[in-house]
mmCIF file of C-alpha atoms and ligand atoms in Angstrom:
data_model
loop_
_atom_site.group_PDB
_atom_site.id
_atom_site.type_symbol
_atom_site.label_atom_id
_atom_site.label_comp_id
_atom_site.label_asym_id
_atom_site.label_seq_id
_atom_site.Cartn_x
_atom_site.Cartn_y
_atom_site.Cartn_z
ATOM 1 C CA MET A 1 130.596 70.138 66.822
ATOM 2 C CA LEU A 2 127.606 71.832 66.479
ATOM 3 C CA ARG A 3 126.163 69.607 68.650
ATOM 4 C CA PHE A 4 128.683 70.466 71.251
ATOM 5 C CA ALA A 5 128.599 74.523 70.390
ATOM 6 C CA CYS A 6 124.913 73.999 71.176
ATOM 7 C CA VAL A 7 125.489 72.195 74.693
ATOM 8 C CA LEU A 8 128.507 75.222 75.082
ATOM 9 C CA ALA A 9 125.601 77.805 74.404
ATOM 10 C CA LEU A 10 123.213 76.013 76.818
ATOM 11 C CA VAL A 11 125.156 76.281 79.873
ATOM 12 C CA ALA A 12 126.633 80.068 79.232
ATOM 13 C CA ILE A 13 122.681 80.541 78.723
ATOM 14 C CA ALA A 14 122.116 78.658 82.449
ATOM 15 C CA VAL A 15 124.955 80.702 84.461
ATOM 16 C CA ALA A 16 124.441 83.833 82.843
ATOM 17 C CA GLU A 17 124.834 85.787 85.859
ATOM 18 C CA VAL A 18 127.710 88.311 87.325
ATOM 19 C CA GLU A 19 129.079 89.797 90.379
ATOM 20 C CA ILE A 20 128.765 93.175 89.905
ATOM 21 C CA VAL A 21 131.193 95.875 91.979
ATOM 22 C CA VAL A 22 129.420 97.270 95.136
ATOM 23 C CA HIS A 23 129.013 100.991 94.825
ATOM 24 C CA ASP A 24 127.266 101.776 98.327
ATOM 25 C CA CYS A 25 124.908 105.135 97.934
ATOM 26 C CA GLY A 26 124.537 105.205 101.933
ATOM 27 C CA SER A 27 123.885 101.687 103.586
ATOM 28 C CA LYS A 28 122.894 102.901 107.109
ATOM 29 C CA ASP A 29 121.443 99.417 108.704
ATOM 30 C CA ALA A 30 123.569 96.779 106.973
ATOM 31 C CA VAL A 31 127.088 96.271 104.990
ATOM 32 C CA ILE A 32 126.813 94.909 101.445
ATOM 33 C CA ASN A 33 128.939 91.689 100.978
ATOM 34 C CA SER A 34 128.126 90.944 97.156
ATOM 35 C CA ILE A 35 125.502 91.749 94.509
ATOM 36 C CA LEU A 36 124.539 89.156 91.449
ATOM 37 C CA VAL A 37 122.550 89.888 88.793
ATOM 38 C CA ASP A 38 120.940 87.347 86.838
ATOM 39 C CA GLN A 39 120.807 87.358 82.631
ATOM 40 C CA CYS A 40 123.940 89.904 83.053
ATOM 41 C CA VAL A 41 126.975 88.897 81.776
ATOM 42 C CA LYS A 42 129.421 91.508 82.406
ATOM 43 C CA GLU A 43 128.982 95.459 83.275
ATOM 44 C CA PRO A 44 127.457 97.494 82.671
ATOM 45 C CA CYS A 45 124.389 95.035 82.590
ATOM 46 C CA ILE A 46 122.471 95.322 79.108
ATOM 47 C CA VAL A 47 119.227 95.681 79.960
ATOM 48 C CA HIS A 48 116.151 94.711 77.531
ATOM 49 C CA LYS A 49 112.436 95.922 77.424
ATOM 50 C CA GLY A 50 110.304 93.261 77.963
ATOM 51 C CA GLN A 51 112.618 90.910 80.049
ATOM 52 C CA ASP A 52 113.115 89.671 83.856
ATOM 53 C CA TYR A 53 116.442 90.546 85.751
ATOM 54 C CA THR A 54 116.730 89.400 89.166
ATOM 55 C CA VAL A 55 119.460 90.868 91.964
ATOM 56 C CA HIS A 56 120.393 88.920 94.949
ATOM 57 C CA VAL A 57 122.011 91.210 97.152
ATOM 58 C CA ASN A 58 123.549 89.526 99.998
ATOM 59 C CA PHE A 59 124.157 91.767 103.063
ATOM 60 C CA THR A 60 124.929 91.735 107.336
ATOM 61 C CA MET A 61 122.860 93.912 109.444
ATOM 62 C CA THR A 62 124.599 95.572 111.634
ATOM 63 C CA ARG A 63 121.098 97.348 113.541
ATOM 64 C CA THR A 64 117.507 95.647 114.175
ATOM 65 C CA VAL A 65 114.673 96.326 111.834
ATOM 66 C CA SER A 66 111.066 95.571 111.792
ATOM 67 C CA GLU A 67 110.337 97.136 108.037
ATOM 68 C CA ALA A 68 111.582 97.004 104.538
ATOM 69 C CA HIS A 69 110.985 98.901 101.400
ATOM 70 C CA ASN A 70 111.293 99.127 98.056
ATOM 71 C CA VAL A 71 112.979 102.397 96.550
ATOM 72 C CA LEU A 72 114.343 102.411 93.159
ATOM 73 C CA HIS A 73 115.411 105.472 91.048
ATOM 74 C CA GLY A 74 117.085 105.945 87.164
ATOM 75 C CA GLY A 75 119.258 108.317 87.302
ATOM 76 C CA LEU A 76 119.322 110.967 83.860
ATOM 77 C CA GLY A 77 122.712 112.877 84.494
ATOM 78 C CA PHE A 78 121.265 115.174 87.549
ATOM 79 C CA LEU A 79 117.881 113.654 86.999
ATOM 80 C CA GLN A 80 116.435 111.020 89.389
ATOM 81 C CA VAL A 81 112.958 109.477 87.907
ATOM 82 C CA PRO A 82 111.732 107.348 90.605
ATOM 83 C CA PHE A 83 110.924 103.854 89.311
ATOM 84 C CA PRO A 84 107.769 102.725 91.266
ATOM 85 C CA LEU A 85 108.810 98.752 92.201
ATOM 86 C CA ASN A 86 105.750 96.012 93.082
ATOM 87 C CA PRO A 87 105.563 95.526 95.820
ATOM 88 C CA GLU A 88 106.794 98.697 97.636
ATOM 89 C CA MET A 89 106.790 96.323 100.942
ATOM 90 C CA ALA A 90 109.723 94.480 100.836
ATOM 91 C CA CYS A 91 109.209 92.371 104.289
ATOM 92 C CA ASN A 92 108.673 88.339 103.524
ATOM 93 C CA VAL A 93 108.440 89.015 99.813
ATOM 94 C CA ASN A 94 112.051 90.053 98.696
ATOM 95 C CA VAL A 95 113.416 89.795 102.653
ATOM 96 C CA PRO A 96 112.385 88.217 105.926
ATOM 97 C CA CYS A 97 110.905 90.872 108.769
ATOM 98 C CA PRO A 98 112.584 91.352 110.907
ATOM 99 C CA LEU A 99 115.627 91.767 109.872
ATOM 100 C CA GLU A 100 118.043 90.940 112.924
ATOM 101 C CA ALA A 101 121.524 93.051 113.526
ATOM 102 C CA GLY A 102 124.339 90.624 113.054
ATOM 103 C CA LYS A 103 122.729 88.318 110.613
ATOM 104 C CA THR A 104 123.664 87.783 106.699
ATOM 105 C CA TYR A 105 120.517 87.879 104.327
ATOM 106 C CA LEU A 106 120.028 87.476 101.023
ATOM 107 C CA TYR A 107 117.832 90.272 99.185
ATOM 108 C CA THR A 108 115.973 88.903 95.632
ATOM 109 C CA ASN A 109 114.158 90.975 93.658
ATOM 110 C CA THR A 110 113.142 90.200 89.886
ATOM 111 C CA MET A 111 111.605 93.168 88.193
ATOM 112 C CA THR A 112 110.880 93.612 84.271
ATOM 113 C CA CYS A 113 112.146 96.052 82.290
ATOM 114 C CA PRO A 114 109.345 98.505 80.529
ATOM 115 C CA ASP A 115 109.016 98.697 77.420
ATOM 116 C CA PHE A 116 108.437 102.845 77.627
ATOM 117 C CA ALA A 117 112.038 102.579 79.126
ATOM 118 C CA PRO A 118 114.396 105.374 77.057
ATOM 119 C CA SER A 119 117.192 103.463 75.368
ATOM 120 C CA LEU A 120 120.245 104.824 77.114
ATOM 121 C CA ARG A 121 122.598 104.276 79.921
ATOM 122 C CA VAL A 122 120.808 105.079 83.102
ATOM 123 C CA THR A 123 122.374 105.097 86.552
ATOM 124 C CA ALA A 124 119.911 102.490 88.798
ATOM 125 C CA ARG A 125 119.999 103.486 92.576
ATOM 126 C CA TRP A 126 118.235 100.666 94.364
ATOM 127 C CA GLU A 127 117.875 101.508 98.110
ATOM 128 C CA ILE A 128 115.870 99.212 100.631
ATOM 129 C CA LYS A 129 114.643 101.637 103.805
ATOM 130 C CA ASP A 130 113.768 101.038 107.129
ATOM 131 C CA GLU A 131 111.047 101.881 108.894
ATOM 132 C CA ASN A 132 112.451 105.296 109.647
ATOM 133 C CA HIS A 133 112.805 105.924 106.152
ATOM 134 C CA HIS A 134 116.750 105.234 106.286
ATOM 135 C CA ASP A 135 118.636 103.427 103.962
ATOM 136 C CA ILE A 136 118.836 99.394 105.004
ATOM 137 C CA PHE A 137 121.415 99.416 102.228
ATOM 138 C CA CYS A 138 121.791 101.223 98.929
ATOM 139 C CA PHE A 139 123.738 100.256 95.638
ATOM 140 C CA ALA A 140 124.364 102.097 92.318
ATOM 141 C CA THR A 141 124.712 100.230 89.304
ATOM 142 C CA ALA A 142 125.352 101.650 85.223
ATOM 143 C CA LEU A 143 122.471 100.117 83.159
ATOM 144 C CA GLN A 144 122.426 100.142 78.957
ATOM 145 C CA ILE A 145 118.549 99.796 78.310
ATOM 146 C CA THR A 146 118.330 98.861 74.819
ATOM 147 C CA ASN A 147 115.140 97.452 72.785
HETATM 148 C C1 LIG B 1 126.507 85.463 101.737
HETATM 149 O O1 LIG B 1 128.153 85.758 102.080
HETATM 150 C C2 LIG B 1 129.162 85.382 102.940
HETATM 151 C C3 LIG B 1 130.431 85.736 102.646
HETATM 152 O O2 LIG B 1 130.830 85.776 101.202
HETATM 153 C C4 LIG B 1 128.486 84.050 102.542
HETATM 154 O O3 LIG B 1 129.254 83.343 103.831
HETATM 155 C C5 LIG B 1 127.239 83.686 102.647
HETATM 156 O O4 LIG B 1 127.121 82.225 102.463
HETATM 157 C C6 LIG B 1 126.632 84.227 101.891
HETATM 158 N N1 LIG B 1 124.830 84.257 102.462
HETATM 159 C C7 LIG B 1 124.118 84.036 101.445
HETATM 160 C C8 LIG B 1 122.517 83.879 102.147
HETATM 161 O O5 LIG B 1 124.004 83.956 100.459
#
């Protein structure tokens, strides 16, 4: 019985990812098809400090762009706090470049929740910007940050 429970627990860890609802915040060059977050089992994702989280965004380009840049903000009420993503240049790290109109791509990024993050519920606003600083895509999701 105990062994069975352990096997179940392992399976639960292996498949711990959730498809989150797409809250589009101004995609200009693409349409978001789906967003998956690893290490999250339900929305809002509970994010532990020091732990890694991977986001997978499946999107289809409506326009061809040559560059892609990572921009992340944490929203606390009306305050938008920039959260630098490393590297800022997403080309050939998170997505191939150029991104061609009509094609579907997968954007993947792993980030570690910093120890200095406040233990609060925040709204993450994730933007991928093109060479003209327009959003290729943008999505927002609530996160519960905890120790
Ligand atoms: C993206 O989503 C589409 C539509 O759901 C699916 O057909 C395709 O296989 C996905 N592509 C990737 C790279 O996951």
